[in-house]
Tab-separated table of C-alpha atoms in Angstrom:
chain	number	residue	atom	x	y	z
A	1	UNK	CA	-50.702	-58.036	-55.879
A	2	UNK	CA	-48.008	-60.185	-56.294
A	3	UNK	CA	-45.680	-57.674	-54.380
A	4	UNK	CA	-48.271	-58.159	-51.173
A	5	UNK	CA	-48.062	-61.789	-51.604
A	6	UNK	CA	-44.186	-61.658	-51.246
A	7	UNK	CA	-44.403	-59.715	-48.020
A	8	UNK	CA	-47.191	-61.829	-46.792
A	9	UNK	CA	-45.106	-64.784	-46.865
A	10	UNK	CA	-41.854	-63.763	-46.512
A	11	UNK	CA	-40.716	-65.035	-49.898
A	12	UNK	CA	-38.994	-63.307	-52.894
A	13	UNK	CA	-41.383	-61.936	-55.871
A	14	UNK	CA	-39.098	-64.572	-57.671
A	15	UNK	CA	-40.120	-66.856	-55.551
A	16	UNK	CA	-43.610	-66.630	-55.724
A	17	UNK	CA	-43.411	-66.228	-59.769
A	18	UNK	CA	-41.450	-69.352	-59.677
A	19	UNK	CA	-43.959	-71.089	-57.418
A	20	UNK	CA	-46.634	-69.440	-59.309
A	21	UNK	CA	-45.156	-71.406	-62.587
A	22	UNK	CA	-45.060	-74.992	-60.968
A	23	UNK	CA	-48.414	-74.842	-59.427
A	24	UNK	CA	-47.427	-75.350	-56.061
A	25	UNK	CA	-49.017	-72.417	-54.444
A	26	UNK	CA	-52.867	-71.537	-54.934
A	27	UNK	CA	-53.561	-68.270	-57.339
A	28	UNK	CA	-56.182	-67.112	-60.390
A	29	UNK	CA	-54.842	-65.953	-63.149
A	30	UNK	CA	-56.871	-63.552	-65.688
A	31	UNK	CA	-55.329	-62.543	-68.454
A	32	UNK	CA	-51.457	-61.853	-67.570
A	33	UNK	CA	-52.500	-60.851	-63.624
A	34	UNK	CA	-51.833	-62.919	-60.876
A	35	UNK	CA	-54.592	-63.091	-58.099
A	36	UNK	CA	-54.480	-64.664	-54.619
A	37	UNK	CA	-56.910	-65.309	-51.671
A	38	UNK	CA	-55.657	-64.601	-48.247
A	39	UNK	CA	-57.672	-67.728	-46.337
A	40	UNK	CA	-55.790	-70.133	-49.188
A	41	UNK	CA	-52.451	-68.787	-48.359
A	42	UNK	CA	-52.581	-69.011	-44.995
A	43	UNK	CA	-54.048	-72.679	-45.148
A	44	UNK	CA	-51.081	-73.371	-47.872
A	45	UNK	CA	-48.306	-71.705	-45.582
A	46	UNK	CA	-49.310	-73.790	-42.555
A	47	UNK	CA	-49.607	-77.311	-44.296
A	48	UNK	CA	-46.145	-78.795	-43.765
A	49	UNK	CA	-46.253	-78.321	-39.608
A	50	UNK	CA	-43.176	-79.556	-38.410
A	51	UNK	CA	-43.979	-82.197	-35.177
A	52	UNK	CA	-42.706	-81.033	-31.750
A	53	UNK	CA	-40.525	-83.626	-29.740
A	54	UNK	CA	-43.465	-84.754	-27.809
A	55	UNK	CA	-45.573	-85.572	-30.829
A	56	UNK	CA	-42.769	-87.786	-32.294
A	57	UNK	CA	-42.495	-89.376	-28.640
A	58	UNK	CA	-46.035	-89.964	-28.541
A	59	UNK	CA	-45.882	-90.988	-32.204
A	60	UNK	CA	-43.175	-93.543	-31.079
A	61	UNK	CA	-45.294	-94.890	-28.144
A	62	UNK	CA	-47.698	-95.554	-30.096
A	63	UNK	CA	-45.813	-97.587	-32.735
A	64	UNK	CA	-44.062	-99.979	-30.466
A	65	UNK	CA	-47.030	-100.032	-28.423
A	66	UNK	CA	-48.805	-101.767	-31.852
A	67	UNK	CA	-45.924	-103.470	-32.312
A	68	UNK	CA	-45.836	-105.400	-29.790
A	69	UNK	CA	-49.549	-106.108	-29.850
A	70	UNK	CA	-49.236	-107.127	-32.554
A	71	UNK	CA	-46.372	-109.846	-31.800
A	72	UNK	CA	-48.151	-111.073	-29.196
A	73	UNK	CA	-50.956	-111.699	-31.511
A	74	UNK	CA	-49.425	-113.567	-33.913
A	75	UNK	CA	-47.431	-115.595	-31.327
A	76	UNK	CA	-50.925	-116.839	-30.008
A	77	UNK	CA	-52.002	-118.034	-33.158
C-alpha cells in the first residue's frame, strides 16, 4: 500500500515513511500497516497551490487599493 502511495505522489517510500512518522500526511494505521484514502491524498497534495502572476497582481491591487482607502480615511478624521 505504501508502495502505491509512493507512485501516486511521486515521492520516495522513504519519504512517505518519513512523512508518515511526523504526521504531516493523512493515513490509518492498524497494527504495523499503513493505510491511505485516495480523496485525502489528493486534497493533501493540492493544498499548498502556488499563486500565478496574475493572482499576486490582483492580490497587490487590492492591497494598495485598501491602503489608500484607508489613508484617506484617517486623513478625514
Amino acid at each position: 500500500n505504501s508502495g502505491e502511495v509512493a507512485l501516486f505522489t511521486g515521492l520516495s517510500l522513504g519519504r512517505i515513511y518519513r512523512l508518515t512518522c511526523d504526521r504531516e500526511i493523512p493515513h490509518y494505521k492498524r497494527g504495523n500497516r499503513l493505510y491511505f484514502r485516495k480523496s485525502e491524498l489528493e486534497e493533501w497534495l493540492l493544498e499548498t497551490k502556488v499563486k500565478t502572476g496574475d493572482e499576486i497582481a490582483a492580490e497587490a491591487d487590492n492591497y494598495t487599493a485598501r491602503r489608500r482607502t484607508n489613508r484617506i480615511q484617517a486623513s478625514r478624521i
